[in-house]
Coordinates of C-alpha atoms in Angstrom, one line a residue:
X1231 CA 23.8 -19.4 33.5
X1232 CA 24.1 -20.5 29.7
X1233 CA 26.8 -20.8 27.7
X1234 CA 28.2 -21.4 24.3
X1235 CA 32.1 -22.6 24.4
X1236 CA 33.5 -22.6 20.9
X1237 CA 30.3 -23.0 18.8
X1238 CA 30.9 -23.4 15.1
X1239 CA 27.8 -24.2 12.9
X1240 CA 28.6 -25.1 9.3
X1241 CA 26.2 -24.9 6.7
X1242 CA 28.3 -26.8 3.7
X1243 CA 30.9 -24.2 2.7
X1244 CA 29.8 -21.5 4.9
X1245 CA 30.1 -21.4 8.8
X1246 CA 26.7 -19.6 10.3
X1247 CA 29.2 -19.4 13.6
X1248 CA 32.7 -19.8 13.7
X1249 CA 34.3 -20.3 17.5
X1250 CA 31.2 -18.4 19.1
X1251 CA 32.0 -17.8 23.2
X1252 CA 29.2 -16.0 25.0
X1253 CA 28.1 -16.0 28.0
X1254 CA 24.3 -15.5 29.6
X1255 CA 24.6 -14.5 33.3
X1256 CA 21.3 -14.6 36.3
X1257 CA 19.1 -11.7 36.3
X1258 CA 20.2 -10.1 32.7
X1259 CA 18.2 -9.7 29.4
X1260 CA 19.6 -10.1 26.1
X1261 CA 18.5 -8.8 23.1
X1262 CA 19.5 -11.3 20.2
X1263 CA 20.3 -8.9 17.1
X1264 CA 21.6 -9.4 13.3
X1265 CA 20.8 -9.2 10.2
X1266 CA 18.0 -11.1 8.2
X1267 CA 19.8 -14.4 7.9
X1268 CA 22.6 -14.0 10.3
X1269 CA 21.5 -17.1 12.1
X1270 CA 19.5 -15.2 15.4
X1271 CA 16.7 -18.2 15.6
X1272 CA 19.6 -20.5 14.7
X1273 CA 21.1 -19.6 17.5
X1274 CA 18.0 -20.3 20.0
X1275 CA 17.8 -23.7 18.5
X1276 CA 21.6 -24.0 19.1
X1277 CA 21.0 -23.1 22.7
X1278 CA 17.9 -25.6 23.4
X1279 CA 19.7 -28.4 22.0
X1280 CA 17.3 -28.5 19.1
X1281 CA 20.5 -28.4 16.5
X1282 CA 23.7 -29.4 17.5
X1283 CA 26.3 -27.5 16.3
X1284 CA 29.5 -28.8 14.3
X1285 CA 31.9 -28.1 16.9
X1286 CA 31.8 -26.8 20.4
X1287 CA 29.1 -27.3 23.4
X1288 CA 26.5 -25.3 25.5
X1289 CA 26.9 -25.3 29.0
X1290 CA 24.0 -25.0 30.9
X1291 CA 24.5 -25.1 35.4
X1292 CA 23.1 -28.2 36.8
X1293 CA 19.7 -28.5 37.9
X1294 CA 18.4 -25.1 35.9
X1295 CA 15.6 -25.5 33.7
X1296 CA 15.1 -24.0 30.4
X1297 CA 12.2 -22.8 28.2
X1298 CA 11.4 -21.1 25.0
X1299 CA 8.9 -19.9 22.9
X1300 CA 6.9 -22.5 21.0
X1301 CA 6.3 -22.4 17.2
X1302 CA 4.1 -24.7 16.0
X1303 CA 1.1 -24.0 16.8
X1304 CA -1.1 -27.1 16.0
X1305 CA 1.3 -29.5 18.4
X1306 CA -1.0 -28.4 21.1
X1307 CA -4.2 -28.8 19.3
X1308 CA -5.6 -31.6 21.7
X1309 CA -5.2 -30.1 25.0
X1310 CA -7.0 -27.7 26.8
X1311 CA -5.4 -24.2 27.3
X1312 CA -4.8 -24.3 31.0
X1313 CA -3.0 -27.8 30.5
X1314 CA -1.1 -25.9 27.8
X1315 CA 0.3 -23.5 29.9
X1316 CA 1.1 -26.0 32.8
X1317 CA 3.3 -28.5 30.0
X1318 CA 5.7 -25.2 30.2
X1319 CA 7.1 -27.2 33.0
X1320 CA 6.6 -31.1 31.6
X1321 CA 8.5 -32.5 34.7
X1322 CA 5.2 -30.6 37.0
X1323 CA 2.6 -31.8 34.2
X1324 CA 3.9 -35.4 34.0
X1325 CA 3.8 -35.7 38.0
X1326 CA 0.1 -34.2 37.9
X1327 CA -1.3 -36.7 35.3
X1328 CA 0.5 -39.5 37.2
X1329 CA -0.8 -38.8 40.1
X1330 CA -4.6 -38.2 38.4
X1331 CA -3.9 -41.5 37.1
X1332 CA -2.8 -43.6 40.8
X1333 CA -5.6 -41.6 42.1
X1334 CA -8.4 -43.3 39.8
X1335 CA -6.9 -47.0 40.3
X1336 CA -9.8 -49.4 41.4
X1337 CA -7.0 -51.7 43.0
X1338 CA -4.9 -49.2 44.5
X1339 CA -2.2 -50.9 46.2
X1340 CA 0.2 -50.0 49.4
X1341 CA 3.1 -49.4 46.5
X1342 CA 0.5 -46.9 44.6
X1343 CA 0.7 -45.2 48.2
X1344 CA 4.5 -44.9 48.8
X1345 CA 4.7 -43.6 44.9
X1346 CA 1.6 -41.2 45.4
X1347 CA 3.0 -39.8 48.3
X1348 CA 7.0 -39.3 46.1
X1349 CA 4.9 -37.5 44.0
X1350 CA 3.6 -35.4 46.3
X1351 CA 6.4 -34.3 47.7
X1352 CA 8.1 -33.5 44.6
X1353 CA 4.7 -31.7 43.5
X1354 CA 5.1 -29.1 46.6
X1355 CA 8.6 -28.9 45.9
X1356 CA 7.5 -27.2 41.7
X1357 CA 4.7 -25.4 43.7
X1358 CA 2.3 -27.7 41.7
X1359 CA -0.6 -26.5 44.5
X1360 CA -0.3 -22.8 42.3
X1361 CA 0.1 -24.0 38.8
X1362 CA -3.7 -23.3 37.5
X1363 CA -4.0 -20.2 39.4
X1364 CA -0.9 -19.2 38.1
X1365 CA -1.1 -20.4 34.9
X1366 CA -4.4 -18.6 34.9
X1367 CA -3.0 -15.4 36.2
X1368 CA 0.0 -15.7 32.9
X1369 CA -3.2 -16.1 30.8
X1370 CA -5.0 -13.2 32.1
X1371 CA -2.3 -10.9 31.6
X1372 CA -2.4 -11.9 28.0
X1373 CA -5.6 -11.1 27.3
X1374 CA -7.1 -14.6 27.4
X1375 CA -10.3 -14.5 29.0
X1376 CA -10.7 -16.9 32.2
X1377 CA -14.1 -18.7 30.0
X1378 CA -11.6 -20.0 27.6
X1379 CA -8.6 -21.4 30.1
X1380 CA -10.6 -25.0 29.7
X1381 CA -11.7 -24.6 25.9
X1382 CA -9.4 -27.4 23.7
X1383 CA -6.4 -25.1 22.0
X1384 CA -8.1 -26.1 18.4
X1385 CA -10.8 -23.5 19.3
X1386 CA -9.0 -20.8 19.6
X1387 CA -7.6 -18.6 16.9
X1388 CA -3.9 -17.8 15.8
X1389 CA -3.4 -14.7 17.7
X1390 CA -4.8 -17.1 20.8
X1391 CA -2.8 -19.7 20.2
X1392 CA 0.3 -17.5 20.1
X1393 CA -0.4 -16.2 23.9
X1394 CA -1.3 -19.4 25.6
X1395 CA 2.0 -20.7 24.4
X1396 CA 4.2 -17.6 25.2
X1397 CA 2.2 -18.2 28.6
X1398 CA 3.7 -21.6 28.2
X1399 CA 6.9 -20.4 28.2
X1400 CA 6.9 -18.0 31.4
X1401 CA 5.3 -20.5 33.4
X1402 CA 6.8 -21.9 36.7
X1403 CA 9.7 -19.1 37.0
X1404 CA 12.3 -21.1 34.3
X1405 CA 15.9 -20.5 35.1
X1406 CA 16.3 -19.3 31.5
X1407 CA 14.3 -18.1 28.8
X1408 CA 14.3 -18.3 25.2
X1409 CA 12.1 -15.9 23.4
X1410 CA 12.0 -15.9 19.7
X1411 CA 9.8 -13.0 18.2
X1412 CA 7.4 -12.9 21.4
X1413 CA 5.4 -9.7 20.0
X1414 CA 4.5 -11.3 17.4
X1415 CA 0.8 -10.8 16.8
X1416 CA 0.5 -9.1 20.5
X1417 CA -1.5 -6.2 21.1
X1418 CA -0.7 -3.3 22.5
X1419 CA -1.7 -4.1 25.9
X1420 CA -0.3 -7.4 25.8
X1421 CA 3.0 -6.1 25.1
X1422 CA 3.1 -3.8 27.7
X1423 CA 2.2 -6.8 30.3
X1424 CA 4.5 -8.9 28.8
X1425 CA 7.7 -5.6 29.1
X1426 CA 6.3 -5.6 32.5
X1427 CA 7.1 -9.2 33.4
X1428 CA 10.4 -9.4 31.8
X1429 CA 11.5 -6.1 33.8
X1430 CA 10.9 -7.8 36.8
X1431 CA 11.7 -11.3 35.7
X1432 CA 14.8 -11.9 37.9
X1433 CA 16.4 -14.9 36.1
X1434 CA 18.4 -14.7 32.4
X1435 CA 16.5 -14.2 29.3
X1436 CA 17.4 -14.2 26.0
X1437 CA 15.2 -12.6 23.0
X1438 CA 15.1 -11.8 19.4
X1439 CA 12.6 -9.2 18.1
X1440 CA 12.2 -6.7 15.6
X1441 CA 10.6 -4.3 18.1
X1442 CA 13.7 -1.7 19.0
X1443 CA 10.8 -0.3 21.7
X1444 CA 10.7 -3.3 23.3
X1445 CA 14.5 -4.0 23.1
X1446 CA 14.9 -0.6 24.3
X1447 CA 12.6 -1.2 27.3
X1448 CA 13.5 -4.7 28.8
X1449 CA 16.9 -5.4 27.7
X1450 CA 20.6 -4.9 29.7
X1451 CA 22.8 -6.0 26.9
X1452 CA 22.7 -6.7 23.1
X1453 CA 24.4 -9.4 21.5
X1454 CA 25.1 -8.8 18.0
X1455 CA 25.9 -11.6 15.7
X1456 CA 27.6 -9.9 12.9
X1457 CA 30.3 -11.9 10.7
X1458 CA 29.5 -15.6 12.2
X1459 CA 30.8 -14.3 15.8
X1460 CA 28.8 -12.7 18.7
X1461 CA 29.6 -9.0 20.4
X1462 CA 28.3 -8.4 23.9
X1463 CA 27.6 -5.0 24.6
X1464 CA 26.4 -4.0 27.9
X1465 CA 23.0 -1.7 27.6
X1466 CA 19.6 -1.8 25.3
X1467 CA 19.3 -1.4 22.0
X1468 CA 19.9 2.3 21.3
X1469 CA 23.1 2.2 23.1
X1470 CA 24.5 -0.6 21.2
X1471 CA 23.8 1.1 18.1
X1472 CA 24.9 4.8 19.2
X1473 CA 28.2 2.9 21.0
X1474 CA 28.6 0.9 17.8
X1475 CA 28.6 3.5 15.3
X1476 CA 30.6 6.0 17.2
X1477 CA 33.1 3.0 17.6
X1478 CA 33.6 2.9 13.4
X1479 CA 33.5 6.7 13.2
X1480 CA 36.6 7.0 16.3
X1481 CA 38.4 4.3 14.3
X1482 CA 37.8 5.8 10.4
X1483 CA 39.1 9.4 12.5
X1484 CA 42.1 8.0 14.1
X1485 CA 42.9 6.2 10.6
X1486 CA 42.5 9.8 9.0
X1487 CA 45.1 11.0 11.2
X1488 CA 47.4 7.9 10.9
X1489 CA 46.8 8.3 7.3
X1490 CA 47.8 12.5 7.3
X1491 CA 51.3 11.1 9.2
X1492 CA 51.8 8.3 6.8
X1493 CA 51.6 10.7 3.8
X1494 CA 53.7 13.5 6.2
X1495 CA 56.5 10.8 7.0
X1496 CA 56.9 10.0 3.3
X1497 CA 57.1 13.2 1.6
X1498 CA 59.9 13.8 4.0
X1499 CA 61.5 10.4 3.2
X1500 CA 61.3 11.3 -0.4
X1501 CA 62.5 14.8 -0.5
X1502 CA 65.3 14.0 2.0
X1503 CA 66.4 10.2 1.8
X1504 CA 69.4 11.4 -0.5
X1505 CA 70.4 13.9 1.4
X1506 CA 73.4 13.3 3.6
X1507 CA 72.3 15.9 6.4
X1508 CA 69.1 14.6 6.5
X1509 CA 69.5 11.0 6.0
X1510 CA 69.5 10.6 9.9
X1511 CA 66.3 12.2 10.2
X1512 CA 65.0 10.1 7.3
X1513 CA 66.1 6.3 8.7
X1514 CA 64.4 8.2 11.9
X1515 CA 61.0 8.4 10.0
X1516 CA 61.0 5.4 8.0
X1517 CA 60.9 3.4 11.2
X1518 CA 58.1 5.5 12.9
X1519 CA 56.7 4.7 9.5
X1520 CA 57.2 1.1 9.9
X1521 CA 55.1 1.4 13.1
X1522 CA 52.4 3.0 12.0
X1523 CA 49.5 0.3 11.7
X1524 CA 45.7 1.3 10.4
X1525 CA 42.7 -0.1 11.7
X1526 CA 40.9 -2.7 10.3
X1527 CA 37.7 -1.5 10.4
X1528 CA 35.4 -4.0 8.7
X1529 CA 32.5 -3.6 7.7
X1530 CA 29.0 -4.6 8.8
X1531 CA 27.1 -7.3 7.4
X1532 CA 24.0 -5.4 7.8
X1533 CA 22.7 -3.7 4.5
X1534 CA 20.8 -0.7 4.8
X1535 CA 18.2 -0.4 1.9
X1536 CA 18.0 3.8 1.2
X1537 CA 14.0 4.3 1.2
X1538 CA 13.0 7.9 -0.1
X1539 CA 9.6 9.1 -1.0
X1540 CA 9.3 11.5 -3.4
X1541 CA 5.8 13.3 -4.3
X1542 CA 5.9 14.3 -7.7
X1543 CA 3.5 17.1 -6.7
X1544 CA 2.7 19.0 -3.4
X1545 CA -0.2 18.5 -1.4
X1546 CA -3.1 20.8 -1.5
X1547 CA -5.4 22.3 1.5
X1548 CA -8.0 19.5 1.0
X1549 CA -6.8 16.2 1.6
X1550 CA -9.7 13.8 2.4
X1551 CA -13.4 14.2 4.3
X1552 CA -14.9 10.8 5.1
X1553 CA -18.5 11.3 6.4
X1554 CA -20.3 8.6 8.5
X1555 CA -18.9 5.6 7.1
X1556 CA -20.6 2.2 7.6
X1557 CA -19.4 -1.2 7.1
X1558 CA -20.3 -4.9 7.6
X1559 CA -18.2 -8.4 7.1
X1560 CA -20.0 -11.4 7.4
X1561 CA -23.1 -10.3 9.8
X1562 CA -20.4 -8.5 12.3
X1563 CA -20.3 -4.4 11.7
X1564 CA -16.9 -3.2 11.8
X1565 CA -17.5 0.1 10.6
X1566 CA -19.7 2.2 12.3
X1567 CA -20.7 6.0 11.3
X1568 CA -16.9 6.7 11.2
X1569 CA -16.6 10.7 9.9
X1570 CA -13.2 12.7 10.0
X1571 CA -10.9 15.3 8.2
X1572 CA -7.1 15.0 6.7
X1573 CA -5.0 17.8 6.5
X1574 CA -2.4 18.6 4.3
X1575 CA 0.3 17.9 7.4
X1576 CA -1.1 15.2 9.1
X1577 CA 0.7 11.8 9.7
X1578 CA -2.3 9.6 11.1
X1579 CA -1.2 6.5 13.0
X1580 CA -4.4 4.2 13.4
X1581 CA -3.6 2.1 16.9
X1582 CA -5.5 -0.3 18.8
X1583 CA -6.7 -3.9 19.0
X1584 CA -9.5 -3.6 16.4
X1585 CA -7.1 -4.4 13.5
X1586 CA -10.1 -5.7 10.8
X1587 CA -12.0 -2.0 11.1
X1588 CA -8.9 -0.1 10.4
X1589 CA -8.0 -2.6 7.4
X1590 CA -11.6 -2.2 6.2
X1591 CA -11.0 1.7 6.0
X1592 CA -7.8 1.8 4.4
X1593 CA -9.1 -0.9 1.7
X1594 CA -12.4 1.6 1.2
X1595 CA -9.8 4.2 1.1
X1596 CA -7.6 2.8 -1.5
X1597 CA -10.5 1.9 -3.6
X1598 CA -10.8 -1.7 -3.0
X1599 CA -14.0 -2.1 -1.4
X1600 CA -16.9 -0.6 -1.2
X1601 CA -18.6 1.2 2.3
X1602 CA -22.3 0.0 2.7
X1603 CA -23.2 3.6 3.8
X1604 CA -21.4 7.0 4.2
X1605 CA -18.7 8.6 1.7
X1606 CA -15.1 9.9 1.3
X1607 CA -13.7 12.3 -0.8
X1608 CA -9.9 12.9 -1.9
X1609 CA -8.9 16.6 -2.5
X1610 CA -7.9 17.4 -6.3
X1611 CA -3.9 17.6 -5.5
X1612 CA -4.0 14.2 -4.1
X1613 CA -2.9 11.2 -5.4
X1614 CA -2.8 7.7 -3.3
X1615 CA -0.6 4.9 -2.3
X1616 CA -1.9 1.9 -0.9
X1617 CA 0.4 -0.8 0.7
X1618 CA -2.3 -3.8 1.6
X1619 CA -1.4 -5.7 5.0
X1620 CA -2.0 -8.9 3.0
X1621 CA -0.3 -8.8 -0.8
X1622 CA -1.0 -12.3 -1.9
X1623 CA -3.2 -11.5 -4.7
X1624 CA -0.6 -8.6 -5.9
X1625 CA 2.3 -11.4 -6.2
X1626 CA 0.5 -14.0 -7.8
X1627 CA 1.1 -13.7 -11.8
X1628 CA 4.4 -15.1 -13.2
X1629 CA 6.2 -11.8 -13.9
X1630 CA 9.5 -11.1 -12.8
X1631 CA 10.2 -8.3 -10.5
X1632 CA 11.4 -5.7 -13.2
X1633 CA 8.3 -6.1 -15.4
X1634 CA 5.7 -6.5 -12.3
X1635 CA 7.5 -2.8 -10.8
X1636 CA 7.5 -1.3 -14.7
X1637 CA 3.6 -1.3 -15.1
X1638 CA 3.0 1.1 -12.1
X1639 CA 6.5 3.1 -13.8
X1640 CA 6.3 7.2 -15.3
X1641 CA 9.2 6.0 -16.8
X1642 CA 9.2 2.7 -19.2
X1643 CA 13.0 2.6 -18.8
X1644 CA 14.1 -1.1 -17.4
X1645 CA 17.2 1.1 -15.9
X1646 CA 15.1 3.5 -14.6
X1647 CA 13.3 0.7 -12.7
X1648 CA 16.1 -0.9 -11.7
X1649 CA 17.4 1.7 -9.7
X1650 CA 14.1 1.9 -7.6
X1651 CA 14.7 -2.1 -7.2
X1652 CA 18.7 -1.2 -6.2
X1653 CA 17.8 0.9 -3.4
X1654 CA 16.1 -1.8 -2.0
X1655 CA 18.6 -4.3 -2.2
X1656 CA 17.6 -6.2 -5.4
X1657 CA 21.0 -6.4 -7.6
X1658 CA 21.9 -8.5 -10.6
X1659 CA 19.7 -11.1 -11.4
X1660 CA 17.3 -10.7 -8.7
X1661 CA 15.2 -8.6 -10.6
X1662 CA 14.3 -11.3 -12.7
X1663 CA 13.0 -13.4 -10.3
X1664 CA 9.4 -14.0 -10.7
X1665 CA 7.1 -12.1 -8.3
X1666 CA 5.1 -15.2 -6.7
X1667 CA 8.2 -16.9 -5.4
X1668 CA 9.5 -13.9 -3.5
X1669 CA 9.8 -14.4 0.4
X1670 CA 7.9 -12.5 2.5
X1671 CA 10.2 -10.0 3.4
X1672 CA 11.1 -9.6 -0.4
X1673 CA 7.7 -8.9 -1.3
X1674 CA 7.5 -6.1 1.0
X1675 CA 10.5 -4.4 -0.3
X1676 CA 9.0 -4.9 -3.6
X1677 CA 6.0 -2.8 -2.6
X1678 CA 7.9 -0.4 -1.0
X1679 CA 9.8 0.5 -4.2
X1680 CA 6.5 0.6 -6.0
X1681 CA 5.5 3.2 -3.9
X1682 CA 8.6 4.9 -4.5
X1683 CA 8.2 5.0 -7.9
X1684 CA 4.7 6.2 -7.9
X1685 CA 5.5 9.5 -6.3
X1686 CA 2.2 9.8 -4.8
X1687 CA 1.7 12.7 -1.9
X1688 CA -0.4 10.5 0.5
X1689 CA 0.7 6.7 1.8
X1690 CA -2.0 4.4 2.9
X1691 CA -0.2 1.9 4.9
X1692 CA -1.3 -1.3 6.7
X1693 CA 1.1 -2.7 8.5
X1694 CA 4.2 -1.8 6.9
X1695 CA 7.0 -2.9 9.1
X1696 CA 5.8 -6.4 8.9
X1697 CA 8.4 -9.3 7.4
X1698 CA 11.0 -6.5 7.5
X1699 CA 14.6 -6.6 9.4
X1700 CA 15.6 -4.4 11.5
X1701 CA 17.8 -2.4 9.3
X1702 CA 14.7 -2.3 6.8
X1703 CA 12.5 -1.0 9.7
X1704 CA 14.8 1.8 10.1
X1705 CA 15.7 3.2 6.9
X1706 CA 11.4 2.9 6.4
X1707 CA 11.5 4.9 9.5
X1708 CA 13.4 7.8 8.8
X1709 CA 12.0 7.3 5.0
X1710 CA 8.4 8.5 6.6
X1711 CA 9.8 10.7 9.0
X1712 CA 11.1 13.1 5.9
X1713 CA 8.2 12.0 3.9
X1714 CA 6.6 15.7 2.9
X1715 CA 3.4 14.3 2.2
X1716 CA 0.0 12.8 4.3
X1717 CA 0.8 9.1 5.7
X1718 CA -2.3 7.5 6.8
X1719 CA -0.9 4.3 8.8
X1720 CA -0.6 1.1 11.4
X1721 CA 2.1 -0.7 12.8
X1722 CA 2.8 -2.8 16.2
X1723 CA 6.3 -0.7 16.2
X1724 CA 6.3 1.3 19.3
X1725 CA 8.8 3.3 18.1
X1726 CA 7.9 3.4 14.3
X1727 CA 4.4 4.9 15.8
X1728 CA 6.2 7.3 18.0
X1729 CA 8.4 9.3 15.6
X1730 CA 6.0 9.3 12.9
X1731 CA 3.0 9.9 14.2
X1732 CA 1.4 14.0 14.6
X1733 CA -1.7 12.4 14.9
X1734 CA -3.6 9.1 16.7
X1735 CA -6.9 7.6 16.1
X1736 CA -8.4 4.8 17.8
X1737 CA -11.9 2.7 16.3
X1738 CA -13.4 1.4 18.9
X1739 CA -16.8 0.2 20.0
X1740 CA -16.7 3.4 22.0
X1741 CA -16.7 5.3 19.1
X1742 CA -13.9 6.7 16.9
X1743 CA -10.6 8.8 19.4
X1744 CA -8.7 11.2 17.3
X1745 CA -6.3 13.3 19.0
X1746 CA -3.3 15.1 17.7
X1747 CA -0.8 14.6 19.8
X1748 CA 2.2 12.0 20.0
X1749 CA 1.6 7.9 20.9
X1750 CA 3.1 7.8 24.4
X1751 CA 1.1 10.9 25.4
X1752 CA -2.0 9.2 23.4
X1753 CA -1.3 6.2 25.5
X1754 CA -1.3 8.1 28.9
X1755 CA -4.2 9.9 28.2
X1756 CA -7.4 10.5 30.4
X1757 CA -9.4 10.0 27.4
X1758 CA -8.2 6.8 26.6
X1759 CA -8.9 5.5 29.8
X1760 CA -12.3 6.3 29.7
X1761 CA -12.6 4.9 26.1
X1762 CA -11.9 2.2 27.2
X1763 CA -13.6 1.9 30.8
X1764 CA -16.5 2.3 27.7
X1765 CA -15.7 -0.8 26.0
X1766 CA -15.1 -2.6 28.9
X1767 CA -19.2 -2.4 30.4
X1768 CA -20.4 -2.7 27.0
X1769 CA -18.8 -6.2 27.2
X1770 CA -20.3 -6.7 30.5
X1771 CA -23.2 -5.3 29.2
X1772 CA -23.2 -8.1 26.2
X1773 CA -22.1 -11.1 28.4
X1774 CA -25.0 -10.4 30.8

């Protein structure tokens, strides 16, 4: 068990958390929610002891052990990744590298014995016998291979990096678990291990993620931070938000009704307050009128940007042909004899672990690089929209938002420009912020009200939901959803994917999958399967 007892965080004026008491109970998962800035990773670090907060303590039972999700990834850089994984439980590690180091003593002495055998008994008691092969087993399940559990961590590549030490943080059964963003640069089958483990992980975990999926599929309660406190509701993370809004919809109803009687009770008041007959019946009311309290229904910090894509003209019959395109980056082919047709109602979710190929097409696609064999053609009616998984180079002149959003404008109307920027949130002065000091998340947004404002009929998009919040996630969501137009796109959103998506296609080694059909039935498919039995003995075939 964890808890926070009257946690107040104060960041100068303003407190992040104000008298925060929340309890984490044994053999629940918590999903972590907010908005962008509510203080979700804050609270983590409040938890672990990493920031202490201005007033209050967190309670943690005696004898448990904690661990979270690492972030920097070049503190490990040294080690090798087995030893990695093992430092998830430093009290186990220390005891192994003392002992490794009694062991190699030239003059080892009766008092090395007596220690050496303390340490043994205390290194059966952590189940230090298992650690490798567990930690091995963690690593597996993550998709790193066993030929790299003794490679040095600096070897290994970001998405690598970010497994061995989520593997760091499962390891040796922790009593509770902090996970900050864990699907983070996971694929898809990673992810599903990693639901998997937490669904049968019996001790507490808490997590924040953008992933409403995931949230959906491992957590029994949400805890909202909303307002510097913290609501626990019991349930994942569609119930919290169907129980949440129908919560503000019975309260705005019953203060519709108190509100009817409140205007009722005076008009009588009014018409008989003079009367001497009635005045009775009057003092009666102005009492029940007294009593009569409305709810305070505040509102959510949570801002909703309103994401609507309008196609200034309707698609025609012929959308796009590509015909056995070919590409190759840096001696390694990542494009291989790919053909297929778009139709004028297809929404094309691209899926699967070979990320680089289906950025390669969409950048052929959208015009920015050239195939080395094979062609594409876009039908007449069309007219594209390209949202790159990497913007750097489109934020790095020194305009300010308003004139960077004006050059891809119909209109040359700074109002009418500003309202594009409005529904995504920017107000005021932020539309004169320049372009290259934007965050992340602001930068996205900004492309997402270009594409607005283009009013193109097909969307190219890589990666969309990435640096977004939740509530941006969602209003994308249901943006594509009513989208009338073609959407050619990826995302790691389960759910984004699922209610999107008429259409799946999968570049493998195998060769290209295209199936219509929706991504959970995609994902249980025969074909799939065989796909990817495919895949797997041509890398048998390539190691051999």
């Amino acid at each position: 068990m964890i808890q926070a007892c009257n946690v107040t965080l104060r960041l100068g004026k303003r407190a992040l958390f104000e008298d925060v008491n929340i309890k984490f109970t044994e053999g629940n998962c918590y999903g972590l929610i907010g908005a962008n800035g509510a203080g979700k990773s804050t609270f983590l670090k409040i938890l672990t002891g990493e920031i202490e907060p201005s007033k209050g303590e967190v309670v943690l039972t005696p004898g448990q052990r904690l661990s979270f999700l690492k972030q920097d990834h070049f503190k490990y850089d040294e080690f090798n990744v087995l030893d990695t994984v093992i430092m998830g439980n430093q009290r186990l590690y220390d005891i192994m590298k003392e002992k490794d180091a009694i062991y190699a003593k030239e003059d080892f002495t009766e008092e090395d014995g007596i220690h050496a055998s303390e340490l043994e008994g205390e290194f059966a008691t952590l189940n230090g016998w298992e650690a490798e092969s567990d930690a091995a087993t963690l690593l597996n399940g993550l998709g790193i291979e066993t030929d790299l559990h003794y490679s040095l961590m600096k070897d290994l590549n970001g998405g690598q990096k970010v497994k061995v030490l989520l593997a760091q943080a499962l390891f040796g059964n922790p009593d509770i678990l902090l996970l900050d963003e864990p699907t983070n640069h996971l694929d898809l089958d990673a992810i599903r291990w990693l639901e998997e483990f937490l669904i049968n992980f019996e001790n507490t975990v808490i997590v924040v993620s953008h992933d409403r999926y995931f949230l959906n599929k491992v957590c029994t309660h949400i805890a909202d931070i909303d307002y510097a406190k913290i609501q626990l509701y019991a349930g994942n993370y569609d119930f919290w938000y169907e129980s949440s809004q129908l919560m503000i919809k019975q309260m705005k109803e019953a203060n519709k009704k108190k509100e009817e009687k409140i205007k009722e009770l005076q008009e009588f008041i009014q018409r008989f307050s003079a009367n001497a007959s009635k005045s009775k019946q009057a003092t009666s009311r102005k009492r029940a009128l007294e009593k009569i309290e409305l709810d305070d229904i505040k509102p959510s910090s949570r801002k909703y940007p309103y994401i609507d894509f309008r196609p200034q003209r309707e698609i025609g019959n012929e959308v796009l042909t590509v015909e056995h395109l070919s590409k190759t980056i840096d001696g390694v082919k990542v494009l291989d004899d790919v053909s297929f047709i778009i139709n004028k109602d297809d929404k094309v979710a691209f899926v699967g672990s070979n990320t680089i190929a289906t950025t390669t097409l969409f950048k052929i696609l959208a015009g920015e690089m050239e195939p080395d064999e094979g062609s594409y053609k876009w039908g007449v009616t069309t007219s594209q929209s390209y949202f790159p998984k990497d913007n750097t180079k489109d934020f790095s002149g020194d305009e300010i938002i308003v004139d960077w959003l004006m050059q891809f404008s119909p209109e040359k109307d700074v109002t009418y420009v500003r309202g594009f920027l409005g529904r995504m949130l920017f107000s005021g002065e932020e539309g004169v912020k320049k372009v290259k000091v934007l965050s992340g998340g602001e930068k996205v947004r900004v492309m997402l009200s270009k594409m607005m404002i283009m009013a193109s009929n097909v969307l190219i998009m890589d990666e969309p939901t990435n640096h977004l919040d939740m509530e941006s996630i969602t209003a994308l969501n249901n943006g594509m959803i009513k989208f009338p137009g073609v959407v050619l796109f990826t995302s790691q959103d389960h759910q984004f994917i699922q209610t999107i998506a008429n259409r799946i296609m999968e570049l493998t080694p195998g060769g290209l999958i295209d199936k219509i059909t929706t991504y959970d039935e995609y994902l249980d498919s025969d074909e799939l399967a065989r796909k990817r039995q495919i895949l797997s003995v041509q890398e048998e075939e390539n190691e051999d």
